[in-house]
Each structure stands twice: as structure tokens, then as C-alpha cells.
PDB file of C-alpha atoms in Angstrom:
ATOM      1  CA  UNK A 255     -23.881   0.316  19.892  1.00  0.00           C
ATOM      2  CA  UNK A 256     -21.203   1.504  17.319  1.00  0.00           C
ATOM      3  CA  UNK A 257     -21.084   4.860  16.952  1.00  0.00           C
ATOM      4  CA  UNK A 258     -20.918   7.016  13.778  1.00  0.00           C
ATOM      5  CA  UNK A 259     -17.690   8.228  13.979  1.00  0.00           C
ATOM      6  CA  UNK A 260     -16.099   4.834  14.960  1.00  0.00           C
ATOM      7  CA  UNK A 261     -18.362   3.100  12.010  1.00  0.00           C
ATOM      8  CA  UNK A 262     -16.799   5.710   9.709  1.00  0.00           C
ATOM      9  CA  UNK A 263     -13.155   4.942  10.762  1.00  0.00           C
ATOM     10  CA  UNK A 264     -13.258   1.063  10.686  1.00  0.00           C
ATOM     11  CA  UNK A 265     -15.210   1.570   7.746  1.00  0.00           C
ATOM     12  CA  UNK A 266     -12.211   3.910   6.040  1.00  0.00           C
ATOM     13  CA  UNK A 267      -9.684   1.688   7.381  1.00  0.00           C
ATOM     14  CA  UNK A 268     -11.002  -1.528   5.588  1.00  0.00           C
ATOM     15  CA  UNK A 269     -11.242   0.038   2.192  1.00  0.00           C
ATOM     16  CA  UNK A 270      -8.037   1.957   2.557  1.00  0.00           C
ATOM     17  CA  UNK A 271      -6.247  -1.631   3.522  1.00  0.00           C
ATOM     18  CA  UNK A 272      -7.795  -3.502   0.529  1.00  0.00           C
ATOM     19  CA  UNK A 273      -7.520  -1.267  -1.955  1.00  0.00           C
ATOM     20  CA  UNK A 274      -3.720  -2.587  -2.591  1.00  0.00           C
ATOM     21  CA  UNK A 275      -5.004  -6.027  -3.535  1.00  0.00           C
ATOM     22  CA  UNK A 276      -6.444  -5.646  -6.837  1.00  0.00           C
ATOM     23  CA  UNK A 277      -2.683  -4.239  -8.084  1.00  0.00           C
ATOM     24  CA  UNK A 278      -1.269  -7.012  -6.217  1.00  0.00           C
ATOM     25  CA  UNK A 279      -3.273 -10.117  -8.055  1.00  0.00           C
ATOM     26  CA  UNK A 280      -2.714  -7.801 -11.323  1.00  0.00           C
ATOM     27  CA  UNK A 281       1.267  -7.730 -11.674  1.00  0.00           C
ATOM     28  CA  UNK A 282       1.255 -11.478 -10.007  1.00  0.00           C
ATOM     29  CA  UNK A 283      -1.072 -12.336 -12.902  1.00  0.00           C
ATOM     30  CA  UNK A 284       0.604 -10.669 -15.570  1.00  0.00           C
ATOM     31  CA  UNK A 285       4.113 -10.306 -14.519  1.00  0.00           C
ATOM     32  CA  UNK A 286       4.322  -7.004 -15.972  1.00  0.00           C
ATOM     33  CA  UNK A 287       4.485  -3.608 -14.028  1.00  0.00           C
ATOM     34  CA  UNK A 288       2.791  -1.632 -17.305  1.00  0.00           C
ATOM     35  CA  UNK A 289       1.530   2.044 -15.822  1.00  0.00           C
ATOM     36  CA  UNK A 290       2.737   1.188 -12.023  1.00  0.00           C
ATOM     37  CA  UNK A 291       4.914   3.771 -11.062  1.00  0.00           C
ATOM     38  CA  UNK A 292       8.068   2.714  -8.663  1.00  0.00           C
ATOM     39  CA  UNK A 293       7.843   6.493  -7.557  1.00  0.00           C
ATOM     40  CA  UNK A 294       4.257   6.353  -6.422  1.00  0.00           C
ATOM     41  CA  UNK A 295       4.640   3.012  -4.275  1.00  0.00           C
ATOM     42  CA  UNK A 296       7.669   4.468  -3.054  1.00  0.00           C
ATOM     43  CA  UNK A 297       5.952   7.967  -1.592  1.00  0.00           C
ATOM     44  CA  UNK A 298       3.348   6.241  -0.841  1.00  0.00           C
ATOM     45  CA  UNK A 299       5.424   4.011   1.524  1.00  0.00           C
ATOM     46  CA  UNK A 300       6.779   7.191   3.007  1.00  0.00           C
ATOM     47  CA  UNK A 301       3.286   8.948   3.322  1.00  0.00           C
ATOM     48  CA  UNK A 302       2.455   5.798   5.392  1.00  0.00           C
ATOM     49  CA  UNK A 303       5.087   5.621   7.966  1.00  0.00           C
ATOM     50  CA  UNK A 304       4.673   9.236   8.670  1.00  0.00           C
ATOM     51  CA  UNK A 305       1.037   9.059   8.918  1.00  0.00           C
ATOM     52  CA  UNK A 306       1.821   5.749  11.062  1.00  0.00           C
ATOM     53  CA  UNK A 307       3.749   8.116  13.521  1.00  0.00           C
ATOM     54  CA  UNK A 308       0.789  10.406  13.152  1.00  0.00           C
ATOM     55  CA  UNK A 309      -1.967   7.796  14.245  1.00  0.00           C
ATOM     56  CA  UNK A 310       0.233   6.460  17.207  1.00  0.00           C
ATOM     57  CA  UNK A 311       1.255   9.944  18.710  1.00  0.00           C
ATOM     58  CA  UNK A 312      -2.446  10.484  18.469  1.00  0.00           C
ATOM     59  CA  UNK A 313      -3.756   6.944  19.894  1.00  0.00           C
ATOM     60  CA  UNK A 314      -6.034   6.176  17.208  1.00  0.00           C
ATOM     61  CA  UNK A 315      -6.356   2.797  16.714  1.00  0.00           C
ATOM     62  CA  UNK A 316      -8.267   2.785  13.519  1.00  0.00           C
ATOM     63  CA  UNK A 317      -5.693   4.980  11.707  1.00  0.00           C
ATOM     64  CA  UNK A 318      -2.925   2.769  12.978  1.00  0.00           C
ATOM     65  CA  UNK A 319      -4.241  -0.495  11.517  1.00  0.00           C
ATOM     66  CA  UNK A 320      -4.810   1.196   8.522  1.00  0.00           C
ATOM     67  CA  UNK A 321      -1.341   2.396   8.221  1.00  0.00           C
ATOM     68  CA  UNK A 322       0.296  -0.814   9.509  1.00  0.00           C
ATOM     69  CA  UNK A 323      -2.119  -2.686   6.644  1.00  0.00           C
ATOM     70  CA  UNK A 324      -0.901  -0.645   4.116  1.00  0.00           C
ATOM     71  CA  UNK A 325       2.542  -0.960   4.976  1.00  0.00           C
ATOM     72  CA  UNK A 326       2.452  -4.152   4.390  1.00  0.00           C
ATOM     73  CA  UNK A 327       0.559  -4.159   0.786  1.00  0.00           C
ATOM     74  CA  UNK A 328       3.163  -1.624  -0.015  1.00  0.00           C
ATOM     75  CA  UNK A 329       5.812  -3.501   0.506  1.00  0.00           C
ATOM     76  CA  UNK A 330       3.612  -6.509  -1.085  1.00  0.00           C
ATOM     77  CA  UNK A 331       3.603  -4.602  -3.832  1.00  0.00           C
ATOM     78  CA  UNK A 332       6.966  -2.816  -3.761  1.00  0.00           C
ATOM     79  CA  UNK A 333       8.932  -6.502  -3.610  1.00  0.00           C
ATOM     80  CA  UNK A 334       6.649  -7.800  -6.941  1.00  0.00           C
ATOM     81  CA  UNK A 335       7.433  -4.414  -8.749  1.00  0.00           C
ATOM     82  CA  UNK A 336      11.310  -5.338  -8.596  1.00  0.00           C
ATOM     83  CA  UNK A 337      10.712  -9.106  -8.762  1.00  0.00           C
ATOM     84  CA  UNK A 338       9.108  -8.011 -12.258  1.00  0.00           C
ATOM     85  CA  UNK A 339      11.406  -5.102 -13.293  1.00  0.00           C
ATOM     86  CA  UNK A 340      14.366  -7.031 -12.438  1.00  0.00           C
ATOM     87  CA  UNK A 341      13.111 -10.858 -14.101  1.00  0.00           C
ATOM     88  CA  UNK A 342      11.683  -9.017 -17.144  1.00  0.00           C
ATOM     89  CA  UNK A 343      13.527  -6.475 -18.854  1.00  0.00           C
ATOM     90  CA  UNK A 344      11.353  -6.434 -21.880  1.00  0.00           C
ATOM     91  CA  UNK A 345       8.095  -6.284 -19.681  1.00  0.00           C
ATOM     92  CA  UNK A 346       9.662  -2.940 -18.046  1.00  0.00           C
ATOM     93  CA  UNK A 347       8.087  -0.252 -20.710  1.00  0.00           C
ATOM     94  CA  UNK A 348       9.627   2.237 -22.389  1.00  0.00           C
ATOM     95  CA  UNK A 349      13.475   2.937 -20.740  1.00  0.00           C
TER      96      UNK A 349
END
């Protein structure tokens, strides 16, 4: 049987790891990067690795597929902010 804690962590993981998808399908869909800020994905990024190194030193395996996961939505997400910025000056906002 699962227990609570290890529910809990999975649990966090999952959410954590999907919640880049929605901003994903968004600038795909609209090829605009409106209110996403370059400097939030960016830190984020950061934050992640760190906590990455975090999670391993610690051997927790929940925390380190969560940080892999988003890793790799951030850099989803990351490469279509500059795809946009860079295709679509006018779709950039305010300079």
C-alpha cells in the first residue's frame, strides 16, 4: 500500500510537471507571447536546476522527476517564447 507521504509527492510531482502545458498549447495557438515574461521562464529554469541538484544530493526520486519534467517544459516553453519574439516583432508588446 502507498503511503501518505509518497501519495503526496507523486501527487505534487504530476501537477507541478503539467502545469507548463496549458502556456505551451497557448503561445503555439496564438503565436503571441502577450503577459509571458522571458524573465520568469528564465528564473524559473534556474530555480529548477538548483532544486534538481537539491533532489539528487538528497535521493528523492519524486522531486527529481519533477525537476527533470519541468526542465524540459521550460525549455518547451523557453524555445516557443523566442521562436515568437523573434518571428513576430509586432506580436512582442509594448518595447
Amino acid at each position: 500500500m502507498i503511503e501518505l507521504p509518497d501519495l503526496l509527492g507523486w501527487t505534487a510531482t504530476t501537477l507541478f510537471s503539467v502545469c507548463y502545458i496549458p502556456q505551451i498549447m497557448k503561445t503555439a495557438k496564438t503565436k503571441t507571447v502577450d503577459g509571458l515574461s522571458f524573465w520568469l521562464l528564465s528564473i524559473s529554469f534556474v530555480a529548477n536546476i538548483i532544486a534538481l541538484w537539491y533532489a539528487t544530493l538528497i535521493r528523492q526520486a519524486p522531486l527529481q522527476l519533477k525537476y527533470v519534467l519541468a526542465l524540459l517544459f521550460l525549455v518547451v516553453c523557453i524555445y516557443l517564447y523566442l521562436q515568437v519574439y523573434f518571428k513576430n516583432p509586432r506580436k512582442r508588446g509594448p518595447a
